[in-house]
Tab-separated table of C-alpha atoms in Angstrom:
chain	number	residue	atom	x	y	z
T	1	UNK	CA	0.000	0.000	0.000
T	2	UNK	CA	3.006	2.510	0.301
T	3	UNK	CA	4.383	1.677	-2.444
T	4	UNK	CA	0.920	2.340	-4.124
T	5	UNK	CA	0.423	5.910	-1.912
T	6	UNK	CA	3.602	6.834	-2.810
T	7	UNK	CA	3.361	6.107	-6.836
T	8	UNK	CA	0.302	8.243	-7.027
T	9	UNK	CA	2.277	11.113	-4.901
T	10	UNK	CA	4.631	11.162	-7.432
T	11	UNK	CA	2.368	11.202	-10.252
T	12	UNK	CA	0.865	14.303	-9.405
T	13	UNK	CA	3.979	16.378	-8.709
T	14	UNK	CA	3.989	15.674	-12.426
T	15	UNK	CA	0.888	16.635	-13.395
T	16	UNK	CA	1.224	19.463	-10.924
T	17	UNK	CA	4.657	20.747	-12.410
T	18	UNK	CA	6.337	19.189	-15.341
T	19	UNK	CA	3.555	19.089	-17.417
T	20	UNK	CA	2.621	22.878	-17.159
T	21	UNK	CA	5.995	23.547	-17.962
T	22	UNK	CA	5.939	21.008	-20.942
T	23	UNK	CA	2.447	23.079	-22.658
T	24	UNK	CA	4.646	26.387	-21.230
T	25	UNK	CA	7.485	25.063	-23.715
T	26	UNK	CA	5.255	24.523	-26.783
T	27	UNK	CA	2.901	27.429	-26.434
T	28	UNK	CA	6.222	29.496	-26.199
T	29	UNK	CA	7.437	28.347	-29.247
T	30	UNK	CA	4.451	28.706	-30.878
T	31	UNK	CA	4.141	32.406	-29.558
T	32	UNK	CA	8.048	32.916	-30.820
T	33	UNK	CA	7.159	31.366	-34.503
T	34	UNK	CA	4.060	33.823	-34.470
T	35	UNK	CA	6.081	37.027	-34.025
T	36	UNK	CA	8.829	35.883	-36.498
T	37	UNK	CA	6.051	35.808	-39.124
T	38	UNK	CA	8.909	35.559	-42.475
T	39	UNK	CA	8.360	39.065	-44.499
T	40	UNK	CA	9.374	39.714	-47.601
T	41	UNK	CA	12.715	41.270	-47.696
T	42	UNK	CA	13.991	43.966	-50.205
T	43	UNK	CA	10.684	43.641	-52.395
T	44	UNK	CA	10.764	47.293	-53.113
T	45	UNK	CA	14.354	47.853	-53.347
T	46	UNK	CA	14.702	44.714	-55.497
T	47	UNK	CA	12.007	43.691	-57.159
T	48	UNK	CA	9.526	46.139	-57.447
T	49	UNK	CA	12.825	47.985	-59.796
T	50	UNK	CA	12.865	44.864	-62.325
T	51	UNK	CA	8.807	45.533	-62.959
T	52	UNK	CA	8.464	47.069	-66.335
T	53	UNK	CA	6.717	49.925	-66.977
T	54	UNK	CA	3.230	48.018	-67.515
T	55	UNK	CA	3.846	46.297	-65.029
T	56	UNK	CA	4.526	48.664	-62.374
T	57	UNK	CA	1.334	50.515	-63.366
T	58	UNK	CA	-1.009	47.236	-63.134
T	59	UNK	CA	0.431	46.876	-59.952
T	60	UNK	CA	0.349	50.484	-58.346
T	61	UNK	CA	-1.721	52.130	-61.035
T	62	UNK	CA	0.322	55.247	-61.382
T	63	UNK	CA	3.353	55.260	-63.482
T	64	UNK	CA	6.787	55.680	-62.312
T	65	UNK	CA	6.698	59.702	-62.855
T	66	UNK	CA	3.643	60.169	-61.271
T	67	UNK	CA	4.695	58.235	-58.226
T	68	UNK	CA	7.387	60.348	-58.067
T	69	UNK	CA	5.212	63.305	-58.736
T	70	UNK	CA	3.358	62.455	-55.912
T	71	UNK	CA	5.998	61.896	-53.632
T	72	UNK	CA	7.570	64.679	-54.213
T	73	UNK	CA	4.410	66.623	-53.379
T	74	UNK	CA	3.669	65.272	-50.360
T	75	UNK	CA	7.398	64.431	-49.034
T	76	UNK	CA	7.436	67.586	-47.234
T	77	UNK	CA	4.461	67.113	-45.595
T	78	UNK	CA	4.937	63.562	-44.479
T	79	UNK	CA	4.556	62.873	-41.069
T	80	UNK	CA	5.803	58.954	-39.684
T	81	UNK	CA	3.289	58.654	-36.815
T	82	UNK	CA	5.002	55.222	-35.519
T	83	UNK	CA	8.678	56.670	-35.984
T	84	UNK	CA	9.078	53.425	-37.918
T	85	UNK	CA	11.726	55.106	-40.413
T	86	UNK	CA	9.840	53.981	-43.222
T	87	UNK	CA	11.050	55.247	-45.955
T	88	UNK	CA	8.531	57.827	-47.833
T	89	UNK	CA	9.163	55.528	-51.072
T	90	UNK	CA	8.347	52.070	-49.470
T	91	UNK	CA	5.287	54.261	-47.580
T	92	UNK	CA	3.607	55.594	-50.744
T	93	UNK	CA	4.275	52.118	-52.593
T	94	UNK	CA	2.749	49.917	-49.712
T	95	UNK	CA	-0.424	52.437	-49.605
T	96	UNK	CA	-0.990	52.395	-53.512
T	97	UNK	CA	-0.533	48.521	-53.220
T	98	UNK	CA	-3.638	48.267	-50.855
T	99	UNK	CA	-5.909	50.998	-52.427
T	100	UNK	CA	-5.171	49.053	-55.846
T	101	UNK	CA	-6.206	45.269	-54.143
T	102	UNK	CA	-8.197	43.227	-51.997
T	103	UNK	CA	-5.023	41.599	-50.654
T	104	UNK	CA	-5.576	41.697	-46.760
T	105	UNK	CA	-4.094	44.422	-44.282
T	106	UNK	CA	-1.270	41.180	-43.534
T	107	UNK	CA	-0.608	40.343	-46.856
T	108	UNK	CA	0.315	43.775	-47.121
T	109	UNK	CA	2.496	43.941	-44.405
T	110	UNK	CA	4.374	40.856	-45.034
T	111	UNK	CA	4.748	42.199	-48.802
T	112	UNK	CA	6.608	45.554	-47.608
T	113	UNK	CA	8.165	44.089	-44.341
T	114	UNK	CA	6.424	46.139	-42.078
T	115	UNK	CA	3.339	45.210	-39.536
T	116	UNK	CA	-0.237	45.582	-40.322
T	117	UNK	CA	-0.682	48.849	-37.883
T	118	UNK	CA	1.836	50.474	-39.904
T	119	UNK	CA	-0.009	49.946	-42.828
T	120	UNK	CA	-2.939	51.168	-41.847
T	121	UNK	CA	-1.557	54.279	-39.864
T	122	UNK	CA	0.478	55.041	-43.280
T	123	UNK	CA	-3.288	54.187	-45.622
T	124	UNK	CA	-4.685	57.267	-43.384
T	125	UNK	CA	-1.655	59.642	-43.522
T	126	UNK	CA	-1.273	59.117	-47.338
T	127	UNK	CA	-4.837	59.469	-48.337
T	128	UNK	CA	-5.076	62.685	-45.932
T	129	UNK	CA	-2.134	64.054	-47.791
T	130	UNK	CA	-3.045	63.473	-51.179
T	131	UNK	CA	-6.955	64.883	-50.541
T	132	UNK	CA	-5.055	68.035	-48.993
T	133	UNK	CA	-2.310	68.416	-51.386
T	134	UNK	CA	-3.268	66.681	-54.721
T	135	UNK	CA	-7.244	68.173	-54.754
T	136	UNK	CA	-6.530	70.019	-57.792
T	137	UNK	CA	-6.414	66.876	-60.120
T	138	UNK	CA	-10.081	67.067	-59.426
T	139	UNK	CA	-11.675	70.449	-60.417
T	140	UNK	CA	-14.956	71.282	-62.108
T	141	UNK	CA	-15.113	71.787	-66.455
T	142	UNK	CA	-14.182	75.924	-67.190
T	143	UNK	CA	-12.986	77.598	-70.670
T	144	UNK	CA	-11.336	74.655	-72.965
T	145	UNK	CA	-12.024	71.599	-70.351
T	146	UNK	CA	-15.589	72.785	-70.725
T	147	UNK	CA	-15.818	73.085	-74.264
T	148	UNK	CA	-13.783	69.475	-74.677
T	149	UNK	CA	-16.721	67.779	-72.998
T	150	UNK	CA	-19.747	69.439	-74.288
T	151	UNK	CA	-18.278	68.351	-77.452
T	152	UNK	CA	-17.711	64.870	-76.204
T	153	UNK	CA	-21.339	64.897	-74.963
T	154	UNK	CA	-22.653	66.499	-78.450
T	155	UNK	CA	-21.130	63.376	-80.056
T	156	UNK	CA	-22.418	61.065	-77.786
T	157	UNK	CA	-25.897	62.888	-79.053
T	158	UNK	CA	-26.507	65.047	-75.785
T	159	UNK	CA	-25.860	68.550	-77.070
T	160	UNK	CA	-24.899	71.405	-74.383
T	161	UNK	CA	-23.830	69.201	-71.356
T	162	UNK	CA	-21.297	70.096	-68.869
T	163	UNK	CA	-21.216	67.145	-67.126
T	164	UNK	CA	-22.739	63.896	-65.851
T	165	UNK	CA	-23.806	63.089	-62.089
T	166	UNK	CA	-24.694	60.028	-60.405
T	167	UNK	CA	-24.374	58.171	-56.893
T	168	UNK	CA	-22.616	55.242	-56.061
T	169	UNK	CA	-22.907	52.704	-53.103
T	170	UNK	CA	-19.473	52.029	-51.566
T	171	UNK	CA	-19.860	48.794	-49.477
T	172	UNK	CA	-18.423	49.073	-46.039
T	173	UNK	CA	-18.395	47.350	-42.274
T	174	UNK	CA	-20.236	48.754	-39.562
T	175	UNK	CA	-19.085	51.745	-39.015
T	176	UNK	CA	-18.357	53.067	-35.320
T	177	UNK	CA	-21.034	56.060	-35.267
T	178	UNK	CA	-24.036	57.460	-33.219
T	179	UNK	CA	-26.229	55.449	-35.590
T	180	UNK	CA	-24.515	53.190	-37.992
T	181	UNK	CA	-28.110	51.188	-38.699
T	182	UNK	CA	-28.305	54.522	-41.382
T	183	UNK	CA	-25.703	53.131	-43.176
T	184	UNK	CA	-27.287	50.052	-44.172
T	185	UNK	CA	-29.043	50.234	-47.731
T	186	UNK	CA	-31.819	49.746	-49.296
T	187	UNK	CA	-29.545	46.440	-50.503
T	188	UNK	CA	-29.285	45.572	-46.886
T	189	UNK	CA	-25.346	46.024	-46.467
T	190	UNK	CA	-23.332	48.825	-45.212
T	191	UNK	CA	-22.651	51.765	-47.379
T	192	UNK	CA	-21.204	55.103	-47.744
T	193	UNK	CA	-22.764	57.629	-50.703
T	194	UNK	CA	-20.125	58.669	-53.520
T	195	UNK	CA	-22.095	61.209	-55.285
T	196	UNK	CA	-19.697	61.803	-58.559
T	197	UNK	CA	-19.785	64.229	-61.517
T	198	UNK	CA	-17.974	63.803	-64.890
T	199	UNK	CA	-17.114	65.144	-67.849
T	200	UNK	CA	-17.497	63.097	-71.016
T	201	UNK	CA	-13.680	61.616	-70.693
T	202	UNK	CA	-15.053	59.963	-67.502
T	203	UNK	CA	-13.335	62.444	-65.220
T	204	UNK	CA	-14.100	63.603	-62.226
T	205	UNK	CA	-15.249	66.869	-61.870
T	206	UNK	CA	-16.444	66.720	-58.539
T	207	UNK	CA	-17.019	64.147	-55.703
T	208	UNK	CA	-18.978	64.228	-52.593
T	209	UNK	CA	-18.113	61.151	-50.259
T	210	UNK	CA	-19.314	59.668	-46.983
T	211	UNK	CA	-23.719	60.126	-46.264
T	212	UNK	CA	-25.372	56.965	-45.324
T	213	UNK	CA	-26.165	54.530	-47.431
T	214	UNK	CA	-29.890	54.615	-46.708
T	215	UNK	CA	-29.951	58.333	-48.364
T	216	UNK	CA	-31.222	58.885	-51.049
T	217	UNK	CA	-29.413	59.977	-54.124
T	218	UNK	CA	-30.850	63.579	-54.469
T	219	UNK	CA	-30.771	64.063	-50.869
T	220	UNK	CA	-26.824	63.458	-51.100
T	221	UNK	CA	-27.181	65.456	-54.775
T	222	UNK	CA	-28.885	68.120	-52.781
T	223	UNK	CA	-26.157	68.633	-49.556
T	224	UNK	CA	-22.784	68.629	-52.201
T	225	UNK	CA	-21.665	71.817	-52.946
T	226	UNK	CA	-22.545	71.812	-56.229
T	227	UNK	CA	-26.254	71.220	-55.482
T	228	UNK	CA	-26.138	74.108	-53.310
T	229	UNK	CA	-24.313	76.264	-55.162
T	230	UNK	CA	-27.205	75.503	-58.107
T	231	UNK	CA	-29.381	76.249	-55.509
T	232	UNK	CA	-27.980	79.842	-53.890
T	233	UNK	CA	-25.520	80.850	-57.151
T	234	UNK	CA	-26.407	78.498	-60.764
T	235	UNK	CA	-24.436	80.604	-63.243
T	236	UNK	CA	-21.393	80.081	-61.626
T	237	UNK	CA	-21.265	76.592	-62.809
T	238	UNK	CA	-23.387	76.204	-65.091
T	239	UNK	CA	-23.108	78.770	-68.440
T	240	UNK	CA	-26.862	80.041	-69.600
T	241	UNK	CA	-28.352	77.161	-71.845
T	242	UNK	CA	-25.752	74.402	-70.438
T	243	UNK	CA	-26.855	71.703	-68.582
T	244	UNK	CA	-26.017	68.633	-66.095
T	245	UNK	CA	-27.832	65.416	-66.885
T	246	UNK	CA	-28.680	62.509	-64.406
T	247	UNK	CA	-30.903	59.941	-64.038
T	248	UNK	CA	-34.371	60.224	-63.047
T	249	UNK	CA	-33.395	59.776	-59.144
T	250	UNK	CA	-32.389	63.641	-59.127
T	251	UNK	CA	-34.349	66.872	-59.685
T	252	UNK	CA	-35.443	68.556	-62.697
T	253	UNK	CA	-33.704	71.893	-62.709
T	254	UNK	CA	-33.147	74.371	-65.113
T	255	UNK	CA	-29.179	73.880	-64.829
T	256	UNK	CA	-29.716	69.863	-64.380
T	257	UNK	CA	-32.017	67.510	-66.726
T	258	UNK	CA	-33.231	64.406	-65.947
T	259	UNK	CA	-35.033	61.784	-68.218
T	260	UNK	CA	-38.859	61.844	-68.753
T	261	UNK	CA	-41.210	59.922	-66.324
T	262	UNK	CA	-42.156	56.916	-68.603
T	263	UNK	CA	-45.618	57.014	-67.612
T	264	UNK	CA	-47.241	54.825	-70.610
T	265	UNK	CA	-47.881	57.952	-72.665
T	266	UNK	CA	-44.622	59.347	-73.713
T	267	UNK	CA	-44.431	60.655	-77.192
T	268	UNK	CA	-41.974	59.522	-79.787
T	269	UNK	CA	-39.436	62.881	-79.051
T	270	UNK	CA	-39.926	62.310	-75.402
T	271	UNK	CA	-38.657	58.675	-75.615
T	272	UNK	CA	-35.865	59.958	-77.964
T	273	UNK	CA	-34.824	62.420	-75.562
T	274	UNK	CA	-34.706	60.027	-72.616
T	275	UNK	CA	-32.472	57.404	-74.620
T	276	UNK	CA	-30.042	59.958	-76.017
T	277	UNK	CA	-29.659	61.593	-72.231
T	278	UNK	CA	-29.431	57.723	-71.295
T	279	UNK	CA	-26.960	56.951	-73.730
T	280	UNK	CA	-24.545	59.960	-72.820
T	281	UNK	CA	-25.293	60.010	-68.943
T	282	UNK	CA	-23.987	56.058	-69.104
T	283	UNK	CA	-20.272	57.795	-69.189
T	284	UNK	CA	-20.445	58.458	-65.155
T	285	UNK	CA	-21.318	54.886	-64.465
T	286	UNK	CA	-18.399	54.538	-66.943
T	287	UNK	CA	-16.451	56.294	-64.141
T	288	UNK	CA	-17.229	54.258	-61.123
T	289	UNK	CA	-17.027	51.134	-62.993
T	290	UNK	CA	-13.294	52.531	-63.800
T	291	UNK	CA	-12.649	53.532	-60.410
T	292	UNK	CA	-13.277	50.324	-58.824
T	293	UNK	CA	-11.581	48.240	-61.321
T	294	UNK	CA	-8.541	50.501	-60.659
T	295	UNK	CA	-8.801	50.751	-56.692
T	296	UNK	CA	-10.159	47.164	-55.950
T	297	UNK	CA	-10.023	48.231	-52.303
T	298	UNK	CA	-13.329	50.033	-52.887
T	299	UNK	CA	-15.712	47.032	-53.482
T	300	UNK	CA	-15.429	46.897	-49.445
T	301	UNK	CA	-13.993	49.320	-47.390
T	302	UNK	CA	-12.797	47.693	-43.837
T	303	UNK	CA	-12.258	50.514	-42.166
T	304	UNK	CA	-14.800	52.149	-39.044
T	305	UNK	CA	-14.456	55.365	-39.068
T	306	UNK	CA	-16.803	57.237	-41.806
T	307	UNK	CA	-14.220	60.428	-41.805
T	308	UNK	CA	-11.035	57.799	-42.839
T	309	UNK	CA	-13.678	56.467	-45.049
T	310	UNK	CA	-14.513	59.337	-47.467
T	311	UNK	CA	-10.980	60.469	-47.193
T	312	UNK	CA	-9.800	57.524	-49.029
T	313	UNK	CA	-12.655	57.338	-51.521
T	314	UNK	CA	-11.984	61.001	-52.388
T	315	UNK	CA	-7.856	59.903	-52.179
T	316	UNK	CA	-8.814	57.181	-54.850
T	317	UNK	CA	-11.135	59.449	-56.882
T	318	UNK	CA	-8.319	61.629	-56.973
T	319	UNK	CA	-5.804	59.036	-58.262
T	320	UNK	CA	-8.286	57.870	-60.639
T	321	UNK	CA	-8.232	61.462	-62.826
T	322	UNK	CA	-4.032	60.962	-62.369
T	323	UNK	CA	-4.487	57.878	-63.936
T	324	UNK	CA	-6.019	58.889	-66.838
T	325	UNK	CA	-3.900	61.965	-67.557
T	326	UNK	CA	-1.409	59.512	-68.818
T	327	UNK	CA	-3.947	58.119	-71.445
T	328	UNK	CA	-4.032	54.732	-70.259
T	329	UNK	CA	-7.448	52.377	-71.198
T	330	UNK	CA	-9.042	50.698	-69.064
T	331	UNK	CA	-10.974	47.933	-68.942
T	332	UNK	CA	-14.640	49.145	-67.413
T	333	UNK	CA	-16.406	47.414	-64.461
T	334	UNK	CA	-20.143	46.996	-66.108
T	335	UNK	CA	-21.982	46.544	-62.419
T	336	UNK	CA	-23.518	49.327	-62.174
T	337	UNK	CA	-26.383	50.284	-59.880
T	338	UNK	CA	-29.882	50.341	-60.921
T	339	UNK	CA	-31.159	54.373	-60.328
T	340	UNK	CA	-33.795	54.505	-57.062
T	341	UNK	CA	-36.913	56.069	-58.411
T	342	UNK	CA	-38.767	56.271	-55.073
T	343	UNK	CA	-38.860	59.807	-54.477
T	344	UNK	CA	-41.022	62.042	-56.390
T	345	UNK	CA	-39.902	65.284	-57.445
T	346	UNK	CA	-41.990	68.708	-57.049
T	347	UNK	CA	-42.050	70.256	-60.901
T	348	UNK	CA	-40.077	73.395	-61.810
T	349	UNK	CA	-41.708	75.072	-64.212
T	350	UNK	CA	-38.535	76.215	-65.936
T	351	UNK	CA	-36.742	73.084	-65.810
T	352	UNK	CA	-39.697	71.943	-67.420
T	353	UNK	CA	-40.287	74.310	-70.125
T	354	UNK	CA	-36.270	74.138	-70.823
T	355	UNK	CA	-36.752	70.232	-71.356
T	356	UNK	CA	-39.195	70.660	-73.750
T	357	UNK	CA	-37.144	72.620	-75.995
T	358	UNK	CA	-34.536	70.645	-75.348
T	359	UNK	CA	-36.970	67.713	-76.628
T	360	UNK	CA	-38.489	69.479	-79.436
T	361	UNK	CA	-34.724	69.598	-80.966
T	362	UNK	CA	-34.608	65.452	-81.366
């Protein structure tokens, strides 16, 4: 019986102290292989300089110059939150690499040998920077940038246009907010509104980013500041005679037409007018459908905060119109939203009467 007593004794001193330390040794070793996670090392030092020049731009969208272009803009104002020391180069590369993909925050990291809160610390910085100091790549049609797209919207059988405006649904998580069930659409997933106008090279002219996604489009249309300058100050933007078109989720203005209510009983003109507006007003879906084909990262947005959020739509929507100053096609994204025709409209009179002329021309 002692021999017994003093067996089990001794069996639990083990189970009391060598085997904690034995799950001690392999969840320590398991902790150590976890934070030596392998990275890539010298990727942008070694290969990113063998890409060639399609290559580099399929991968960070910009060309060579205009990365440089941009860094050189925004170098002086480049502020390393983390004191990481990483280089302004390796920063702007990393942040173009995850605006242009859906490759995940780690991926990312592991890419550019850095960790995943550096990347997203650096996403913020760089799309502050380039809203603040790159805005003017986005700026609404005057003298020969008008006349270049009422031309390209006369061809495209739309006579008189300045530009094109529509709303777009960028997916996102729950945001952190006083009331993020606003943000869920009519589609049932989380949203932010990117109310866009274009000119008829599918560039932006304006952008308005971050109202829920349970707005709808002419209440977004109606708090940009181009629908209240067209409210308080029209001529500014819009010559006499010249026009916006949209679809028939926005107003009917004077300065903004919109198609025909198909009620059953539209004449022949009417229903001409309505498919050549259709026809040229397709150019800003055009645009989105570009924009998210170049900056992937857009088809869901996982970040929380909706003021990060419409900083890096407007960032990409502002990288998008640097894209296509170097003449560079692009293959076009064809899902595109259906318009939401819920919400009547009250008539004006003079948006009414300068329709009909308008119509009476086809």
């Amino acid at each position: 019986m002692a021999e017994i007593a003093l067996a089990f004794f001794v069996a639990n001193e083990v189970d009391a102290i060598e085997i904690p330390h034995v799950l001690y040794g392999e969840w320590h070793d398991e902790h150590r292989l976890r934070r030596s996670v392998p990275k890539v090392q010298q990727f942008v030092e070694e290969v990113v300089p063998q890409y060639s020049p399609s290559d580099f731009k399929s991968h960070f969208r910009l060309s060579r110059g205009h990365v440089e272009d941009v860094m050189t803009t925004i170098g002086p104002f480049y502020w390393n939150r983390q004191h990481s020391k990483v280089p302004l180069q390796n920063s702007v590369l990393a942040c173009l690499w995850t605006l242009s993909n859906q490759e995940s925050y780690r991926g990312v990291a592991d890419r550019f040998n850095i960790t995943k809160s550096t990347v997203c610390l650096h996403l913020h910085e760089f799309c502050s920077l380039v809203t603040t100091y790159l805005s003017h790549h986005i700026s609404w049609p005057t003298g020969q940038a008008l006349h270049n797209s009422e031309l390209g919207f006369r061809a495209a059988g739309f006579p008189n246009t300045v530009c094109a405006v529509d709303g777009c649904h960028i997916p996102i998580v729950k945001p952190h907010c006083e009331n993020p069930v606003a943000y869920i659409n009519r589609k049932q997933f989380y949203s932010v509104v990117l109310t866009g106008f274009c000119d008829s090279k599918r560039r932006f002219c304006h952008v308005n980013v971050g109202h829920p996604g349970s707005w709808h489009d002419a209440r977004a249309f109606r708090l940009s500041a181009v629908g209240r300058l067209l409210d308080e100050d029209p001529q500014s933007l819009v010559p006499e005679g010249m026009h916006i078109i949209g679809d028939s989720a926005y107003p009917l203005l004077p300065q903004l037409m919109r198609p025909y209510r198909d009620n059953g009983h539209l004449t022949a003109r009417q229903r001409r007018f309505n498919q050549k507006l259709n026809v040229a007003r397709v150019v800003i879906e055009h645009t989105f459908g570009l924009l998210k084909t170049k900056f992937r990262r857009l088809k869901c947005l996982y970040m929380k905060n909706i003021a990060n959020i419409s900083t890096a739509v407007t960032a990409c929507c502002i990288l998008h119109n640097m894209c296509l100053e170097e003449g560079e096609a692009i293959e076009v994204d064809e899902q595109v939203e259906a318009a939401d025709n819920r919400a009547p409209h009250p008539q004006n009179q003079d948006a009414v009467l300068h329709r009909n002329q308008i119509c009476d021309l086809f």
